[in-house]
N, CA and C of each residue as an Amber inpcrd file, in Angstrom:
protein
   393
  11.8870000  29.8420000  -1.1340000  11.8350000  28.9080000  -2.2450000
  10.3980000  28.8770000  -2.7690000  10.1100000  29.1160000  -4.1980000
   9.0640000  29.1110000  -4.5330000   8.3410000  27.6860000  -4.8410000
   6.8430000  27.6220000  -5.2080000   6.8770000  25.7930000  -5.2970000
   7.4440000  24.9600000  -6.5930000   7.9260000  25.7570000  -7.6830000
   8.1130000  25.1550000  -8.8770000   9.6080000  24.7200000  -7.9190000
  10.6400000  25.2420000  -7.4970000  11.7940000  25.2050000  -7.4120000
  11.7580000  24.0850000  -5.6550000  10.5210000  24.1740000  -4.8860000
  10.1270000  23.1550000  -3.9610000  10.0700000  21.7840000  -4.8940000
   8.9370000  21.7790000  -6.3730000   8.8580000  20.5450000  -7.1500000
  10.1830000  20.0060000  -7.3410000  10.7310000  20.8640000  -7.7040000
  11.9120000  19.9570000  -8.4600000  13.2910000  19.5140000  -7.4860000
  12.9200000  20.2950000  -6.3310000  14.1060000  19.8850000  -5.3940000
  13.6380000  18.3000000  -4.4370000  12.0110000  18.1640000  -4.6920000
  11.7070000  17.1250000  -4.1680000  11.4130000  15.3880000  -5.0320000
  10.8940000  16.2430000  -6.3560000  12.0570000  15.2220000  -7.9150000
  12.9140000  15.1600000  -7.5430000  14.3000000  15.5360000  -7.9360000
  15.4780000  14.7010000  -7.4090000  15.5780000  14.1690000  -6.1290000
  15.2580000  14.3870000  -5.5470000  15.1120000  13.1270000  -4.0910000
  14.7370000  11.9700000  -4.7050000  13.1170000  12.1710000  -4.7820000
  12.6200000  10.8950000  -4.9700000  13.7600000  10.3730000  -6.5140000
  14.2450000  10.9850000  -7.3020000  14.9860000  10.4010000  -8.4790000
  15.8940000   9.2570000  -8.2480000  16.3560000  10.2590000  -7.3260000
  17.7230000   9.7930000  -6.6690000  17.5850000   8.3350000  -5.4630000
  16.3630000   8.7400000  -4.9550000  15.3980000   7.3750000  -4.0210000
  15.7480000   5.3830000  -5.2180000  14.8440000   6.4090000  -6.2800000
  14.8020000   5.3040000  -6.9860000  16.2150000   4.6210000  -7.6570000
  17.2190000   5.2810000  -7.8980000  18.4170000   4.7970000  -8.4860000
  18.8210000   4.2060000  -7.2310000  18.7260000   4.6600000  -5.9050000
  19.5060000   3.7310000  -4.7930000  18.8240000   2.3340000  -4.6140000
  17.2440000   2.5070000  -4.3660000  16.2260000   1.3590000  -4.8960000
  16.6090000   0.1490000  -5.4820000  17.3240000   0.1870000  -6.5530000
  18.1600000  -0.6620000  -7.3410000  19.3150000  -1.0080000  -7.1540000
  19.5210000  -0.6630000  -6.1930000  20.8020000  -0.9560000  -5.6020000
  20.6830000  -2.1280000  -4.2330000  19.5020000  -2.3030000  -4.0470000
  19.0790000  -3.2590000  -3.0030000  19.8900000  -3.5750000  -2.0930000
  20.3390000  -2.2540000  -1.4960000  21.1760000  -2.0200000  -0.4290000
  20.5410000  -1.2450000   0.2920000  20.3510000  -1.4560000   1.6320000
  19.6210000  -1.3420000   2.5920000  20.3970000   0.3020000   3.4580000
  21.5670000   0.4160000   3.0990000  22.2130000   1.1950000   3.5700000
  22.0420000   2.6390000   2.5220000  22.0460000   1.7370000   1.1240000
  22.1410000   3.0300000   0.3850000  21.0800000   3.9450000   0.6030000
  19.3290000   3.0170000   0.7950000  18.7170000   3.5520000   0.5210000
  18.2300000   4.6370000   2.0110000  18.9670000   3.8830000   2.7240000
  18.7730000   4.9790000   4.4550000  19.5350000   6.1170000   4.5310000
  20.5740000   6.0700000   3.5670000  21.5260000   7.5480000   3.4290000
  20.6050000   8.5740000   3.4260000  18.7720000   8.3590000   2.8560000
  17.7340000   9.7190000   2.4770000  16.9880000   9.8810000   3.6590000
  17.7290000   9.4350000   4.6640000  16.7220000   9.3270000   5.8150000
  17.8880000   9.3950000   7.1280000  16.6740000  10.2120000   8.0530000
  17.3110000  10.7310000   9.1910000  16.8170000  10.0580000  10.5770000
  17.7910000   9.5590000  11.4150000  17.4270000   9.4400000  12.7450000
  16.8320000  10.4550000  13.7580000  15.7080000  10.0080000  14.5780000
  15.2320000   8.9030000  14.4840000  13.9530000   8.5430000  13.5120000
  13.5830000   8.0200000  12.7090000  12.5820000   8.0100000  11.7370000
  11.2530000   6.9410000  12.2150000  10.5710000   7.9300000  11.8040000
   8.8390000   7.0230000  12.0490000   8.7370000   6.6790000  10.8730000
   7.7630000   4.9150000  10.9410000   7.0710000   4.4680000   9.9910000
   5.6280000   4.0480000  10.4940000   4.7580000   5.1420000   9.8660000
   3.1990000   4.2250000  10.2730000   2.9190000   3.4450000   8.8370000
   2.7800000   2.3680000   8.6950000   2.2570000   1.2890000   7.8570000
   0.5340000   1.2980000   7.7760000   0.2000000   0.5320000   6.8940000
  -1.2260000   0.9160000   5.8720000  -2.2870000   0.2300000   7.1030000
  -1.4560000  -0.6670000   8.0330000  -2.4040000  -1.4070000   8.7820000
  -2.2450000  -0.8390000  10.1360000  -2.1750000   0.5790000  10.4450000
  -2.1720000   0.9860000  11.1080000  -0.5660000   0.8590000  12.5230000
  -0.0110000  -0.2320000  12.1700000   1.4440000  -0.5740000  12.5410000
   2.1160000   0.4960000  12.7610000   3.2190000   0.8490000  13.3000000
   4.2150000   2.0090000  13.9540000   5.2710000   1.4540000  13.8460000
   6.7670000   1.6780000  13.7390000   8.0700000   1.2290000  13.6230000
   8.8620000   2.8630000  13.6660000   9.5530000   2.6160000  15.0260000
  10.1760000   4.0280000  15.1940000  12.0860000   2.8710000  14.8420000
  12.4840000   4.0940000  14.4750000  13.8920000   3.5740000  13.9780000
  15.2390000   4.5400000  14.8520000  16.0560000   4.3400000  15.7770000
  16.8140000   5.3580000  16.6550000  17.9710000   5.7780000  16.1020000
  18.6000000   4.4440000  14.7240000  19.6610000   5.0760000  14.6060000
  19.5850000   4.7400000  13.2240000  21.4090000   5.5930000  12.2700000
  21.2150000   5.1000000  10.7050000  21.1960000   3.4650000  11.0820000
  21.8490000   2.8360000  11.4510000  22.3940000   1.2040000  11.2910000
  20.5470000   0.5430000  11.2290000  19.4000000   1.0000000  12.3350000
  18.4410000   0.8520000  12.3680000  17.6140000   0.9240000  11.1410000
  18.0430000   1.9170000  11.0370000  17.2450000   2.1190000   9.2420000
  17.2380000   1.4090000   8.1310000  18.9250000   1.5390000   8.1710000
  19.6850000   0.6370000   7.1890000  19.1580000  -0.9690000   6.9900000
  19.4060000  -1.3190000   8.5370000  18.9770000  -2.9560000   8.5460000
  17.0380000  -3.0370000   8.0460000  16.3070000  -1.7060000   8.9520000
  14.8990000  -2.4530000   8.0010000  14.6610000  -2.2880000   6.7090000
  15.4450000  -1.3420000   5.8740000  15.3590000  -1.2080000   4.6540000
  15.8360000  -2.1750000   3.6880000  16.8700000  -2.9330000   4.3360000
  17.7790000  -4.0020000   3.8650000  16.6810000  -5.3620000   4.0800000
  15.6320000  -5.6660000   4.6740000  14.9850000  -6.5310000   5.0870000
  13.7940000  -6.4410000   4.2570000  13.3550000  -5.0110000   3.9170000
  12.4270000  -5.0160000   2.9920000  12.6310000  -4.9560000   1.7150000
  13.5840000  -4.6260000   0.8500000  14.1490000  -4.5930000  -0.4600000
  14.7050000  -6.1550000  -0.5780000  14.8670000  -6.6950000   0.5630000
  15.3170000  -8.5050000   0.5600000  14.3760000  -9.0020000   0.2180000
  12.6970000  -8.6010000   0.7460000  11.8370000  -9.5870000   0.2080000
  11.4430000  -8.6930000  -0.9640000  11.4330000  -7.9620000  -1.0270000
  10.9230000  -7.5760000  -2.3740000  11.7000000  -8.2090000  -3.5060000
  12.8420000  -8.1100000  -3.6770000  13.6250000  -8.9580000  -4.2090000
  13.4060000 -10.6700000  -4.7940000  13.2490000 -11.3050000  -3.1570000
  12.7260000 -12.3790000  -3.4460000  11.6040000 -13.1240000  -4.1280000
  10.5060000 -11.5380000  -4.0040000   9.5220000 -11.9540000  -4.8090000
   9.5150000 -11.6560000  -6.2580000  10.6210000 -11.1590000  -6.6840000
  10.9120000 -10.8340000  -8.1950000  11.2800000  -9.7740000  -8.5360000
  10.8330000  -8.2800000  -7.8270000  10.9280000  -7.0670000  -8.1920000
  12.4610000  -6.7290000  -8.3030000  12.5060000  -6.1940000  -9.1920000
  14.0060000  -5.8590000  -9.7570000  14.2890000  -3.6480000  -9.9220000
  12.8850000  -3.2720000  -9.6320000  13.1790000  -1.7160000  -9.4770000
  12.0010000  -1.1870000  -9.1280000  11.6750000   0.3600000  -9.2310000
  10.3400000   0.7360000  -9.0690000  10.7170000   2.1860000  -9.3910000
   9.5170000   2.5710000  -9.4090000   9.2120000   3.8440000 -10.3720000
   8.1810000   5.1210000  -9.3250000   8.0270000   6.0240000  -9.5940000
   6.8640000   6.8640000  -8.3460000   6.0080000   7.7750000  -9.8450000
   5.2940000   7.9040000  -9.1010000   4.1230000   8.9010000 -10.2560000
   3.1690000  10.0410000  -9.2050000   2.9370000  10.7300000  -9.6980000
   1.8870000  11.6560000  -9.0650000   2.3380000  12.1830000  -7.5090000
   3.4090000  12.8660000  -7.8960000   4.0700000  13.7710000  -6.8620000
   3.5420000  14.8570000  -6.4660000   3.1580000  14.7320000  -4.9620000
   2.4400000  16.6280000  -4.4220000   3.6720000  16.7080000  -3.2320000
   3.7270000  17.7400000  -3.3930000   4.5030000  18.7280000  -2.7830000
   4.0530000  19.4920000  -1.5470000   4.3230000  20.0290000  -0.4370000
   3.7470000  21.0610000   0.0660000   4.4750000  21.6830000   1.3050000
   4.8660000  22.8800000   1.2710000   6.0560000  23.5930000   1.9770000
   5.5810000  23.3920000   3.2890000   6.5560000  23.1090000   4.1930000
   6.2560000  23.1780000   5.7030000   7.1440000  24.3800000   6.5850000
   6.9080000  25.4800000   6.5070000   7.8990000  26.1430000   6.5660000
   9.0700000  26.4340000   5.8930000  10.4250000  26.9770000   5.3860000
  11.4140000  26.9320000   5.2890000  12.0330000  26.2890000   4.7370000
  12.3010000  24.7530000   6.0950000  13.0640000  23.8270000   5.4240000
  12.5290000  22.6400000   5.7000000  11.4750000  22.5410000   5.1860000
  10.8690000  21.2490000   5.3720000   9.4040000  21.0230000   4.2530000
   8.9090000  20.2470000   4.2470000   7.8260000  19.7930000   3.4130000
   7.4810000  18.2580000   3.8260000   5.9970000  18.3460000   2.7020000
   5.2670000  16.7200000   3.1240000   5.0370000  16.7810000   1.6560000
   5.9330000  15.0290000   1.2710000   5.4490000  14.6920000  -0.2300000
   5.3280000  13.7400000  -0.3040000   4.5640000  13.6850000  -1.3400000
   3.2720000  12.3630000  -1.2660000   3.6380000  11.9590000  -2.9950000
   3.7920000  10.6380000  -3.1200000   3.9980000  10.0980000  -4.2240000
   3.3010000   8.4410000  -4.3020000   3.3120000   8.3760000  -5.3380000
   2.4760000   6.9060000  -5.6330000   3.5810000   5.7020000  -6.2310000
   3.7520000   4.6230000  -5.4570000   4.8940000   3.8380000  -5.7010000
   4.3120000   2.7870000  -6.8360000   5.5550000   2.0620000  -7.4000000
   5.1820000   0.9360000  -8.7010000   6.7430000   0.2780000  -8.1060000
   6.2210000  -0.7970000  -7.6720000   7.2010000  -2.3240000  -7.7150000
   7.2730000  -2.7250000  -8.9710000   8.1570000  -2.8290000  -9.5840000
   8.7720000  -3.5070000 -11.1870000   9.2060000  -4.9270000 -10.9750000
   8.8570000  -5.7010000 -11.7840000   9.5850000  -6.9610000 -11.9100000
  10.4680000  -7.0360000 -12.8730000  11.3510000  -7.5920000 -13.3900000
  12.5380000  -7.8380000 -14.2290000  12.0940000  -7.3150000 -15.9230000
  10.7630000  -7.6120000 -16.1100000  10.1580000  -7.4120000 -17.2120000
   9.4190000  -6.0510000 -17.3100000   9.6700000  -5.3080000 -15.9950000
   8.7780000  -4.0380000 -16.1450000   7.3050000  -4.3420000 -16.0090000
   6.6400000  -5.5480000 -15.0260000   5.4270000  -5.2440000 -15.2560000
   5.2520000  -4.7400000 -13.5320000   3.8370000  -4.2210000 -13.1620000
   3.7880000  -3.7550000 -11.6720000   3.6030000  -5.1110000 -11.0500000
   3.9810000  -4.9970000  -9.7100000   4.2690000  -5.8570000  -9.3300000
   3.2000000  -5.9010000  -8.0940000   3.3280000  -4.6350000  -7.4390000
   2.1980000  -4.0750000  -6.4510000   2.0710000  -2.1680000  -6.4430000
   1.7180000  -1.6290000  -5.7260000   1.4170000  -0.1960000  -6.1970000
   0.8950000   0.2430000  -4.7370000   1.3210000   1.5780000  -4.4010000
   0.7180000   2.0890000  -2.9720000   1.4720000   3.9350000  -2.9430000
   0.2810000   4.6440000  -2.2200000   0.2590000   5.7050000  -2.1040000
   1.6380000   5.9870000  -0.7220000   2.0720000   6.6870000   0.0160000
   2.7200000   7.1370000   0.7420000   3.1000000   8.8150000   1.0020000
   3.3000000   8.9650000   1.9120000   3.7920000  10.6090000   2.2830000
   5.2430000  10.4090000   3.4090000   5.6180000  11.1940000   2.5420000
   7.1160000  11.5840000   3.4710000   7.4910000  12.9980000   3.9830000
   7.5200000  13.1180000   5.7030000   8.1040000  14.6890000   6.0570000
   9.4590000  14.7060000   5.7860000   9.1770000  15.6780000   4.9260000
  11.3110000  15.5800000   4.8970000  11.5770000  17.3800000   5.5340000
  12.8700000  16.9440000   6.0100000  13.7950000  18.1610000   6.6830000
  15.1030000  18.2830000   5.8450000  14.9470000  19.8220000   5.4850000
  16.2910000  20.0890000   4.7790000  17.5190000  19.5370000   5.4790000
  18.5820000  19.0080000   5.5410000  20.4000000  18.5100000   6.3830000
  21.0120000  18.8180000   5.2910000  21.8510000  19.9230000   6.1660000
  23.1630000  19.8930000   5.0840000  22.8460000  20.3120000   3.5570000
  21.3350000  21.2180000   3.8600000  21.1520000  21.3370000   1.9260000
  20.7070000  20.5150000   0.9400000  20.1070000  19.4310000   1.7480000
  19.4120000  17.9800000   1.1330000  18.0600000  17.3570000   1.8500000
  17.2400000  16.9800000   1.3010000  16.1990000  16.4300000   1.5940000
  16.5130000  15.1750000   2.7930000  15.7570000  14.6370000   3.2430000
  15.8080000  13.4800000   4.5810000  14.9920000  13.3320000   4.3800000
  14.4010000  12.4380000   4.8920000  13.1720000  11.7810000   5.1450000
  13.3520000  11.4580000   7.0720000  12.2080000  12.2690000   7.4440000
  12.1390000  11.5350000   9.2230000  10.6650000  11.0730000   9.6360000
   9.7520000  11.0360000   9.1080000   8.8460000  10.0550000   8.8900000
   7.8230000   9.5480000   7.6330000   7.2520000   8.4560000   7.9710000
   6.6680000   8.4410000   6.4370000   5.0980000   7.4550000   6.7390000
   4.3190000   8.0330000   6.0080000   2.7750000   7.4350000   5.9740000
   2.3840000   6.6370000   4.8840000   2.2200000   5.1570000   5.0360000
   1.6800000   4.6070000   3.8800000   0.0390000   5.2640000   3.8440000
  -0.4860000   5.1260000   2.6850000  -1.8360000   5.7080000   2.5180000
  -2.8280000   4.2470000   3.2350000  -3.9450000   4.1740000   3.5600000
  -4.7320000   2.9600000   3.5470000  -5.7050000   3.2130000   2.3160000
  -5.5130000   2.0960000   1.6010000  -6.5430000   1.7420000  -0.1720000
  -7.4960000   0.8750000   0.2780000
């Protein structure tokens, strides 16, 4: 796979990330993600996840408060790419929390290893950036 055809297979992920996003379903949005999944957080924090239901429920807990605090969608910008072999890669995108009105709400860098399944992107761990 060359990298134009790496770009765009890792666009629709994240595309597809964001339409589930809005769906503030905790389940939908763990369907892009594989057991068992690492999360290192910006404050240096760790959260290993063993199963989907695991995923599901912290994703469902964090799109709850996001929610609560107003955000109604979000958007990514400034996508890098970079082949890890075969079937895998590390992509790094820059997040935008939306509120109902479209303004940002908060904003943060991140990287995700994803592993090809089944012919589709996963996500099995992910790095917030520290700003």
């Amino acid at each position: 796979m060359d990298q134009s055809e790496l770009d765009r297979e890792a666009a629709a992920f994240f595309d597809a990330f964001v339409v589930a996003f809005q769906s503030f379903r905790g389940s939908e949005i763990a369907r892009r993600y594989v057991a068992p999944y690492v999360a290192l957080h910006d404050d240096g924090s760790r959260e290993c996840f063993g199963s989907d239901i695991e995923i599901a429920q912290y994703f469902q807990r964090v799109v709850s408060v996001y929610h609560d605090q107003g955000c109604r969608s979000c958007r990514y910008h400034d996508l890098a790419v970079a082949p890890l072999g075969g079937q895998s890669a590390l992509a790094s995108v820059t997040w935008e929390l939306l509120s109902g009105e479209g303004v940002v709400m908060s904003s943060w860098r991140e990287s995700y290893n994803l592993c090809r399944i089944d012919g589709r992107f996963r996500v099995f761990a992910s790095v917030d950036h520290v700003t």
